[in-house]
Amino acid sequence: MAFINENYTKLPGSYLFSDIAKKVNEFKAAHPEANVIRLGIGDVTKPLPSAIINAMHAAVDEMADASTFRGYGPEQGYDFLVNTIVENDYKARGLDISADEIFVSDGSKSDTGNIGDILGLDNIVAVTDPVYPVYVDTNVMSGRAGELQANGKWNKLVYIPCTSENDFVPSLPTEKVDIVYLCYPNNPTGTTLTKDQLKVWVDYALQNKVLILFDGAYKEFITESDVPHSIYEIEGAREVAIEFRSFSKTAGFTGTRCAYTVVPKTVMGYTKTGEKVSYNKLWNRRHTTKFNGVPYIIQRAAEACFSAEGKKQIKDIIDYYMNNAKIIREGLTSEGLQVYGGVNSPYIWVKTPKGMTSWGFFDYLLNDLHVVGTPGVGFGPSGEGYLRLTAFGTLENTKEAVSRLKKISI
């Protein structure tokens, strides 16, 4: 008899975005004439820049020639990409990150979920609330979350509310925690922490031997000078933080899949007897055992993101999306709605009008205005009463969606 991992049976029936897709598909089947504009799931719409496409074509040609063909590559990533990341994302900012602290992967979603493989099951995990669902669901799968309560919280997780009441700045936990997930610029709220606000967390982690899992997938969207692009800009973070980075939203790699995780050799975990163990060593063992590496063609494409031409083309795309964010933010604000984010992030976090629930507002927008958002409660209990919109649509659809949203009559 083969037994299952019963933690999976504790998960809600489906993933948040699957629920949304089901509702939208049912609506479209019933109303085939409706022009539905999707501002819900954060997938990009602009094609890959020419610098990236050209690099991919060149790499494909290499794979067709016996003298340049490549089979298995290093699981941690090819030197040409890893060294380019070191030079452009860290040394250029005066940060001391070495090549053997970087691990190239197929996505931050994968890595933020898989990182739990090297973490003990007895750790007490804290998450900001609302939160990217993967952080919670993967801890449920591993058994760290406990049981789902009637209030929407898992009884073994520590929730740190981030709402308009506290300006979306998470307070330090009052109870003991061992691991905390931080995502800035934040998904889903689109808000950020300043360097001083992030330093509070690094200092706390240093004092309490807490591991920070820092998701920086949206760092290229930052526009304000006091918002850190990396947690390692904060003194002491190399001792307590693992950082996740992605090419998905910044360079349009949602369909080509490339990301990387930084695990400094100075970040230590502990055995039950108090012995220090390098997380870098453990992650390297896990990575090389369970992952065969990102394809050579894709890594050449990622390398091209850092070329002069690639940087310019990517900036143009990010500017395009951030202009969409400005249109959404200003359009909804002009209608008297409370709107957050959209300044350092492609996400806009909207307070639902007149006390509507998140799903109630979602249903209203879909059925009456044919616009799709993401219900805030799907990101956690503190997301109730909010809705997330994304700036990843086309300019034309963004303008049309905002014109429809201006017709809200509740």
Short mmCIF file of C-alpha atoms in Angstrom, two decimals:
data_model
loop_
_atom_site.label_atom_id
_atom_site.label_comp_id
_atom_site.label_asym_id
_atom_site.label_seq_id
_atom_site.Cartn_x
_atom_site.Cartn_y
_atom_site.Cartn_z
CA MET A 1 0.00 0.00 0.00
CA ALA A 2 1.45 3.37 -1.05
CA PHE A 3 0.51 6.25 1.25
CA ILE A 4 0.05 9.82 0.11
CA ASN A 5 1.42 13.01 1.59
CA GLU A 6 -1.77 13.91 3.46
CA ASN A 7 -0.75 17.56 3.72
CA TYR A 8 -1.91 17.92 0.11
CA THR A 9 -5.44 16.99 1.12
CA LYS A 10 -5.51 20.05 3.41
CA LEU A 11 -5.09 22.46 0.50
CA PRO A 12 -8.17 24.27 -0.82
CA GLY A 13 -9.66 22.65 -3.93
CA SER A 14 -7.67 24.66 -6.48
CA TYR A 15 -5.12 27.38 -6.96
CA LEU A 16 -6.45 30.97 -6.84
CA PHE A 17 -5.81 31.68 -10.50
CA SER A 18 -7.49 28.42 -11.51
CA ASP A 19 -10.65 29.60 -9.74
CA ILE A 20 -10.48 32.89 -11.62
CA ALA A 21 -9.93 31.15 -14.97
CA LYS A 22 -12.93 28.92 -14.32
CA LYS A 23 -15.20 31.88 -13.57
CA VAL A 24 -14.00 33.79 -16.63
CA ASN A 25 -14.39 30.79 -18.93
CA GLU A 26 -17.91 30.15 -17.65
CA PHE A 27 -18.81 33.80 -18.23
CA LYS A 28 -17.37 33.80 -21.75
CA ALA A 29 -19.23 30.60 -22.61
CA ALA A 30 -22.48 32.20 -21.50
CA HIS A 31 -21.67 35.57 -23.13
CA PRO A 32 -19.54 34.85 -26.23
CA GLU A 33 -20.13 38.39 -27.51
CA ALA A 34 -18.48 40.00 -24.46
CA ASN A 35 -15.04 41.56 -24.93
CA VAL A 36 -13.41 40.55 -21.65
CA ILE A 37 -10.26 42.45 -20.67
CA ARG A 38 -7.99 40.55 -18.30
CA LEU A 39 -6.10 42.59 -15.73
CA GLY A 40 -5.91 39.72 -13.27
CA ILE A 41 -3.12 37.21 -13.75
CA GLY A 42 0.26 38.92 -13.98
CA ASP A 43 1.39 37.56 -17.33
CA VAL A 44 3.19 39.84 -19.74
CA THR A 45 1.93 40.77 -23.21
CA LYS A 46 4.91 42.45 -24.93
CA PRO A 47 7.07 40.11 -27.05
CA LEU A 48 10.67 39.37 -26.18
CA PRO A 49 13.07 42.18 -27.19
CA SER A 50 15.10 41.70 -30.36
CA ALA A 51 18.40 41.50 -28.45
CA ILE A 52 17.08 38.47 -26.59
CA ILE A 53 15.58 36.86 -29.71
CA ASN A 54 18.84 37.32 -31.61
CA ALA A 55 20.78 35.64 -28.79
CA MET A 56 18.35 32.73 -28.80
CA HIS A 57 18.67 32.30 -32.58
CA ALA A 58 22.46 32.30 -32.33
CA ALA A 59 22.29 29.71 -29.54
CA VAL A 60 19.95 27.52 -31.60
CA ASP A 61 22.47 27.60 -34.44
CA GLU A 62 25.20 26.55 -32.01
CA MET A 63 23.10 23.56 -30.96
CA ALA A 64 22.90 22.51 -34.62
CA ASP A 65 26.69 22.35 -34.99
CA ALA A 66 28.65 19.44 -33.52
CA SER A 67 31.56 21.73 -32.62
CA THR A 68 29.38 24.05 -30.52
CA PHE A 69 26.64 21.67 -29.41
CA ARG A 70 26.05 21.43 -25.66
CA GLY A 71 24.46 18.64 -23.69
CA TYR A 72 24.15 18.69 -19.93
CA GLY A 73 25.31 21.99 -18.51
CA PRO A 74 26.21 22.96 -14.93
CA GLU A 75 23.09 22.76 -12.80
CA GLN A 76 23.96 26.04 -11.08
CA GLY A 77 24.10 27.88 -14.40
CA TYR A 78 26.70 28.53 -17.09
CA ASP A 79 29.59 30.78 -16.06
CA PHE A 80 28.78 33.27 -18.83
CA LEU A 81 25.37 33.99 -17.27
CA VAL A 82 26.33 33.72 -13.61
CA ASN A 83 29.30 36.08 -14.03
CA THR A 84 27.16 38.53 -15.99
CA ILE A 85 24.61 38.55 -13.16
CA VAL A 86 27.36 39.16 -10.60
CA GLU A 87 28.76 42.11 -12.55
CA ASN A 88 25.48 43.78 -13.49
CA ASP A 89 23.10 43.07 -10.62
CA TYR A 90 25.51 43.14 -7.70
CA LYS A 91 29.01 44.53 -8.31
CA ALA A 92 27.49 47.45 -10.24
CA ARG A 93 25.67 48.34 -6.99
CA GLY A 94 28.76 47.79 -4.85
CA LEU A 95 27.46 44.50 -3.45
CA ASP A 96 29.73 41.58 -2.63
CA ILE A 97 28.06 38.52 -4.16
CA SER A 98 30.23 35.79 -5.68
CA ALA A 99 29.51 33.47 -8.58
CA ASP A 100 29.23 30.37 -6.39
CA GLU A 101 26.43 32.04 -4.42
CA ILE A 102 24.16 32.27 -7.48
CA PHE A 103 21.95 29.43 -8.70
CA VAL A 104 20.16 29.78 -12.04
CA SER A 105 16.72 28.15 -12.18
CA ASP A 106 13.48 28.01 -14.17
CA GLY A 107 11.60 30.51 -12.02
CA SER A 108 11.25 32.23 -8.67
CA LYS A 109 7.93 30.46 -8.18
CA SER A 110 9.85 27.18 -8.29
CA ASP A 111 12.63 28.37 -6.00
CA THR A 112 10.46 30.04 -3.36
CA GLY A 113 8.55 26.78 -3.16
CA ASN A 114 11.52 24.42 -3.38
CA ILE A 115 13.59 26.27 -0.77
CA GLY A 116 11.54 24.45 1.85
CA ASP A 117 13.38 21.24 0.95
CA ILE A 118 16.41 22.42 2.95
CA LEU A 119 14.46 23.85 5.89
CA GLY A 120 13.43 21.88 8.95
CA LEU A 121 9.76 21.04 9.39
CA ASP A 122 9.72 22.43 12.93
CA ASN A 123 10.46 25.98 11.80
CA ILE A 124 7.84 28.59 12.62
CA VAL A 125 7.09 30.48 9.41
CA ALA A 126 5.84 34.07 9.16
CA VAL A 127 4.26 35.61 6.07
CA THR A 128 3.07 39.11 5.34
CA ASP A 129 -0.68 39.16 4.76
CA PRO A 130 -1.80 39.46 1.96
CA VAL A 131 0.85 37.24 0.40
CA TYR A 132 1.84 35.49 -2.82
CA PRO A 133 -0.03 32.15 -2.43
CA VAL A 134 2.95 29.94 -3.28
CA TYR A 135 4.69 30.83 -0.01
CA VAL A 136 1.74 29.54 1.99
CA ASP A 137 0.71 26.58 -0.16
CA THR A 138 4.19 25.05 -0.32
CA ASN A 139 4.46 25.22 3.46
CA VAL A 140 1.09 23.49 3.68
CA MET A 141 2.42 20.77 1.39
CA SER A 142 5.46 20.24 3.60
CA GLY A 143 3.46 20.21 6.84
CA ARG A 144 4.66 23.48 8.39
CA ALA A 145 1.32 25.28 8.11
CA GLY A 146 -0.86 23.08 10.30
CA GLU A 147 -4.63 23.23 9.81
CA LEU A 148 -6.78 25.76 7.95
CA GLN A 149 -9.00 27.72 10.32
CA ALA A 150 -12.43 29.23 9.72
CA ASN A 151 -10.83 32.70 9.53
CA GLY A 152 -8.77 31.66 6.49
CA LYS A 153 -5.51 31.33 8.40
CA TRP A 154 -3.34 28.26 8.92
CA ASN A 155 -2.86 27.71 12.62
CA LYS A 156 0.91 27.15 12.54
CA LEU A 157 1.75 30.14 10.36
CA VAL A 158 2.31 33.63 11.74
CA TYR A 159 0.44 36.29 9.76
CA ILE A 160 1.69 39.89 9.62
CA PRO A 161 -1.11 42.15 8.35
CA CYS A 162 -0.23 44.72 5.67
CA THR A 163 -3.18 47.00 4.98
CA SER A 164 -3.93 50.67 4.53
CA GLU A 165 -4.26 50.93 8.30
CA ASN A 166 -0.51 50.42 8.74
CA ASP A 167 0.50 51.89 5.35
CA PHE A 168 1.31 48.35 4.20
CA VAL A 169 4.44 48.27 6.38
CA PRO A 170 4.69 44.94 8.22
CA SER A 171 5.31 45.05 11.97
CA LEU A 172 7.89 42.78 13.55
CA PRO A 173 6.38 39.58 14.95
CA THR A 174 5.55 39.60 18.65
CA GLU A 175 5.89 35.82 18.86
CA LYS A 176 8.88 33.62 18.02
CA VAL A 177 9.43 32.90 14.34
CA ASP A 178 12.29 31.20 12.51
CA ILE A 179 11.63 32.09 8.87
CA VAL A 180 9.93 35.10 7.29
CA TYR A 181 8.96 35.69 3.66
CA LEU A 182 9.31 39.25 2.38
CA CYS A 183 8.44 40.30 -1.19
CA TYR A 184 9.33 43.85 -2.28
CA PRO A 185 8.17 45.49 -4.44
CA ASN A 186 5.23 43.55 -3.11
CA ASN A 187 3.00 41.12 -4.91
CA PRO A 188 0.05 41.62 -4.59
CA THR A 189 -0.15 45.12 -3.07
CA GLY A 190 2.44 46.84 -5.26
CA THR A 191 3.84 48.63 -2.21
CA THR A 192 7.47 48.89 -1.11
CA LEU A 193 9.74 49.27 1.88
CA THR A 194 12.38 51.97 2.13
CA LYS A 195 15.95 51.07 3.02
CA ASP A 196 15.34 52.13 6.62
CA GLN A 197 12.18 50.04 6.86
CA LEU A 198 13.94 46.99 5.44
CA LYS A 199 16.87 47.52 7.80
CA VAL A 200 14.47 47.02 10.72
CA TRP A 201 13.84 43.51 9.42
CA VAL A 202 17.50 42.70 8.80
CA ASP A 203 18.44 43.89 12.30
CA TYR A 204 15.60 41.81 13.75
CA ALA A 205 16.79 38.73 11.85
CA LEU A 206 20.37 39.21 13.03
CA GLN A 207 19.28 39.54 16.65
CA ASN A 208 16.95 36.53 16.57
CA LYS A 209 18.70 34.17 14.11
CA VAL A 210 15.76 34.43 11.71
CA LEU A 211 16.08 33.50 8.04
CA ILE A 212 14.63 36.04 5.58
CA LEU A 213 13.42 34.68 2.25
CA PHE A 214 13.42 37.82 0.10
CA ASP A 215 11.56 37.78 -3.21
CA GLY A 216 12.87 40.59 -5.41
CA ALA A 217 11.22 39.52 -8.65
CA TYR A 218 9.96 43.04 -9.41
CA LYS A 219 13.07 45.07 -8.62
CA GLU A 220 13.41 46.42 -12.18
CA PHE A 221 10.12 48.29 -11.77
CA ILE A 222 11.45 50.45 -8.92
CA THR A 223 11.38 54.18 -9.69
CA GLU A 224 12.02 55.79 -6.29
CA SER A 225 15.58 56.24 -5.05
CA ASP A 226 15.05 55.16 -1.44
CA VAL A 227 13.65 51.73 -2.36
CA PRO A 228 16.36 49.02 -2.31
CA HIS A 229 16.79 46.85 -5.40
CA SER A 230 18.37 44.08 -3.32
CA ILE A 231 18.15 43.17 0.34
CA TYR A 232 21.95 42.97 0.30
CA GLU A 233 22.03 46.76 0.12
CA ILE A 234 21.21 46.53 3.84
CA GLU A 235 24.18 45.97 6.13
CA GLY A 236 24.15 42.50 7.64
CA ALA A 237 21.72 40.97 5.13
CA ARG A 238 24.39 38.61 3.81
CA GLU A 239 24.21 36.88 7.20
CA VAL A 240 20.45 36.28 7.25
CA ALA A 241 18.86 36.51 3.79
CA ILE A 242 18.33 34.39 0.69
CA GLU A 243 17.23 36.43 -2.34
CA PHE A 244 15.12 35.35 -5.31
CA ARG A 245 15.32 37.11 -8.69
CA SER A 246 13.45 36.51 -11.95
CA PHE A 247 13.61 37.41 -15.64
CA SER A 248 9.89 36.65 -16.05
CA LYS A 249 8.24 40.03 -15.59
CA THR A 250 11.27 42.23 -16.18
CA ALA A 251 12.33 40.73 -19.52
CA GLY A 252 9.22 38.82 -20.57
CA PHE A 253 10.49 35.33 -19.72
CA THR A 254 7.17 34.02 -18.39
CA GLY A 255 7.11 31.53 -21.26
CA THR A 256 10.84 30.91 -21.57
CA ARG A 257 11.57 30.44 -17.85
CA CYS A 258 14.72 31.75 -16.23
CA ALA A 259 15.47 33.08 -12.76
CA TYR A 260 18.14 32.83 -10.11
CA THR A 261 18.48 32.53 -6.37
CA VAL A 262 21.28 34.02 -4.28
CA VAL A 263 22.39 32.01 -1.26
CA PRO A 264 25.36 33.71 0.42
CA LYS A 265 27.84 31.33 2.00
CA THR A 266 27.52 33.43 5.16
CA VAL A 267 23.87 32.51 5.75
CA MET A 268 23.73 29.71 8.29
CA GLY A 269 21.08 27.32 9.49
CA TYR A 270 21.29 25.15 12.58
CA THR A 271 20.96 21.51 13.53
CA LYS A 272 18.90 20.50 16.56
CA THR A 273 22.16 20.39 18.53
CA GLY A 274 23.04 23.97 17.55
CA GLU A 275 25.66 23.18 14.92
CA LYS A 276 25.90 25.77 12.12
CA VAL A 277 25.35 24.54 8.56
CA SER A 278 25.74 26.58 5.37
CA TYR A 279 22.48 27.00 3.46
CA ASN A 280 24.60 27.51 0.34
CA LYS A 281 25.99 24.00 0.69
CA LEU A 282 22.55 22.49 1.29
CA TRP A 283 20.92 24.35 -1.61
CA ASN A 284 23.74 23.34 -3.94
CA ARG A 285 23.17 19.70 -2.99
CA ARG A 286 19.43 20.01 -3.49
CA HIS A 287 19.78 21.94 -6.75
CA THR A 288 22.24 19.52 -8.34
CA THR A 289 20.18 16.51 -7.26
CA LYS A 290 16.71 17.63 -8.33
CA PHE A 291 17.42 20.00 -11.22
CA ASN A 292 19.30 19.55 -14.50
CA GLY A 293 19.71 23.22 -15.25
CA VAL A 294 18.07 25.84 -17.46
CA PRO A 295 18.54 25.14 -21.20
CA TYR A 296 21.62 26.66 -22.82
CA ILE A 297 19.49 28.58 -25.33
CA ILE A 298 17.51 30.25 -22.55
CA GLN A 299 20.61 31.14 -20.57
CA ARG A 300 22.11 32.85 -23.62
CA ALA A 301 18.85 34.78 -23.90
CA ALA A 302 19.10 35.79 -20.23
CA GLU A 303 22.70 36.89 -20.75
CA ALA A 304 21.52 39.19 -23.55
CA CYS A 305 19.30 41.02 -21.06
CA PHE A 306 22.45 42.64 -19.68
CA SER A 307 23.87 43.82 -23.01
CA ALA A 308 23.63 47.54 -23.73
CA GLU A 309 20.97 46.89 -26.35
CA GLY A 310 19.13 44.43 -24.12
CA LYS A 311 19.04 46.83 -21.17
CA LYS A 312 17.62 49.61 -23.33
CA GLN A 313 14.96 47.40 -24.87
CA ILE A 314 13.92 45.98 -21.50
CA LYS A 315 13.71 49.47 -20.01
CA ASP A 316 11.42 50.50 -22.86
CA ILE A 317 9.12 47.57 -22.08
CA ILE A 318 9.11 48.30 -18.34
CA ASP A 319 8.33 51.97 -19.10
CA TYR A 320 5.43 50.76 -21.25
CA TYR A 321 3.97 48.70 -18.41
CA MET A 322 4.56 51.42 -15.84
CA ASN A 323 2.72 53.88 -18.07
CA ASN A 324 -0.17 51.41 -17.99
CA ALA A 325 0.10 51.36 -14.20
CA LYS A 326 -0.06 55.15 -14.10
CA ILE A 327 -3.14 55.17 -16.32
CA ILE A 328 -4.90 52.66 -14.05
CA ARG A 329 -3.83 54.36 -10.83
CA GLU A 330 -4.77 57.87 -11.90
CA GLY A 331 -7.97 56.75 -13.60
CA LEU A 332 -9.31 54.96 -10.53
CA THR A 333 -8.12 57.65 -8.14
CA SER A 334 -10.02 60.24 -10.16
CA GLU A 335 -13.18 58.20 -9.51
CA GLY A 336 -12.65 58.41 -5.77
CA LEU A 337 -11.38 54.86 -5.25
CA GLN A 338 -8.57 54.19 -2.79
CA VAL A 339 -5.63 52.95 -4.87
CA TYR A 340 -2.17 51.75 -3.81
CA GLY A 341 0.93 50.53 -5.64
CA GLY A 342 1.63 51.17 -9.29
CA VAL A 343 4.61 53.46 -8.60
CA ASN A 344 7.43 50.95 -8.06
CA SER A 345 5.46 47.95 -9.23
CA PRO A 346 3.20 46.76 -12.07
CA TYR A 347 0.49 45.91 -9.54
CA ILE A 348 -2.33 48.21 -8.45
CA TRP A 349 -4.14 47.36 -5.20
CA VAL A 350 -7.67 48.77 -5.07
CA LYS A 351 -9.90 49.12 -2.03
CA THR A 352 -13.34 47.73 -2.91
CA PRO A 353 -16.08 50.37 -2.84
CA LYS A 354 -18.80 50.55 -0.22
CA GLY A 355 -17.56 47.61 1.79
CA MET A 356 -17.98 45.02 -0.97
CA THR A 357 -16.19 41.71 -0.54
CA SER A 358 -13.27 40.93 -2.82
CA TRP A 359 -15.16 38.24 -4.73
CA GLY A 360 -18.27 40.42 -4.84
CA PHE A 361 -16.30 43.21 -6.52
CA PHE A 362 -14.64 40.67 -8.84
CA ASP A 363 -18.03 39.33 -9.92
CA TYR A 364 -19.40 42.84 -10.45
CA LEU A 365 -16.46 43.87 -12.66
CA LEU A 366 -16.64 40.66 -14.69
CA ASN A 367 -20.41 40.58 -15.18
CA ASP A 368 -21.15 44.29 -15.56
CA LEU A 369 -17.96 45.80 -16.98
CA HIS A 370 -16.25 42.72 -18.47
CA VAL A 371 -12.97 43.46 -16.67
CA VAL A 372 -11.06 40.77 -14.78
CA GLY A 373 -9.08 41.50 -11.62
CA THR A 374 -7.83 39.27 -8.81
CA PRO A 375 -9.79 39.13 -5.53
CA GLY A 376 -7.57 40.34 -2.71
CA VAL A 377 -8.84 37.71 -0.26
CA GLY A 378 -7.24 35.09 -2.49
CA PHE A 379 -3.89 36.37 -1.21
CA GLY A 380 -4.83 35.99 2.45
CA PRO A 381 -7.35 37.17 5.05
CA SER A 382 -5.99 40.73 5.13
CA GLY A 383 -6.59 40.95 1.39
CA GLU A 384 -10.35 40.92 1.96
CA GLY A 385 -11.87 44.16 0.74
CA TYR A 386 -9.23 44.69 -1.96
CA LEU A 387 -8.72 43.74 -5.61
CA ARG A 388 -5.47 43.48 -7.56
CA LEU A 389 -5.12 44.83 -11.08
CA THR A 390 -2.03 44.42 -13.24
CA ALA A 391 -0.36 46.72 -15.76
CA PHE A 392 0.77 43.92 -18.06
CA GLY A 393 -1.99 44.37 -20.62
CA THR A 394 -1.69 46.26 -23.88
CA LEU A 395 -1.98 50.04 -23.79
CA GLU A 396 -5.21 49.85 -25.78
CA ASN A 397 -6.81 47.33 -23.41
CA THR A 398 -5.59 49.25 -20.38
CA LYS A 399 -7.23 52.46 -21.60
CA GLU A 400 -10.43 50.64 -22.48
CA ALA A 401 -10.49 48.88 -19.09
CA VAL A 402 -10.06 52.17 -17.25
CA SER A 403 -12.85 53.77 -19.30
CA ARG A 404 -15.09 50.92 -18.21
CA LEU A 405 -13.95 51.11 -14.59
CA LYS A 406 -14.95 54.76 -14.57
CA LYS A 407 -18.51 53.54 -15.08
CA ILE A 408 -18.58 51.73 -11.73
CA SER A 409 -22.00 52.36 -10.22
CA ILE A 410 -22.35 50.65 -6.89
#
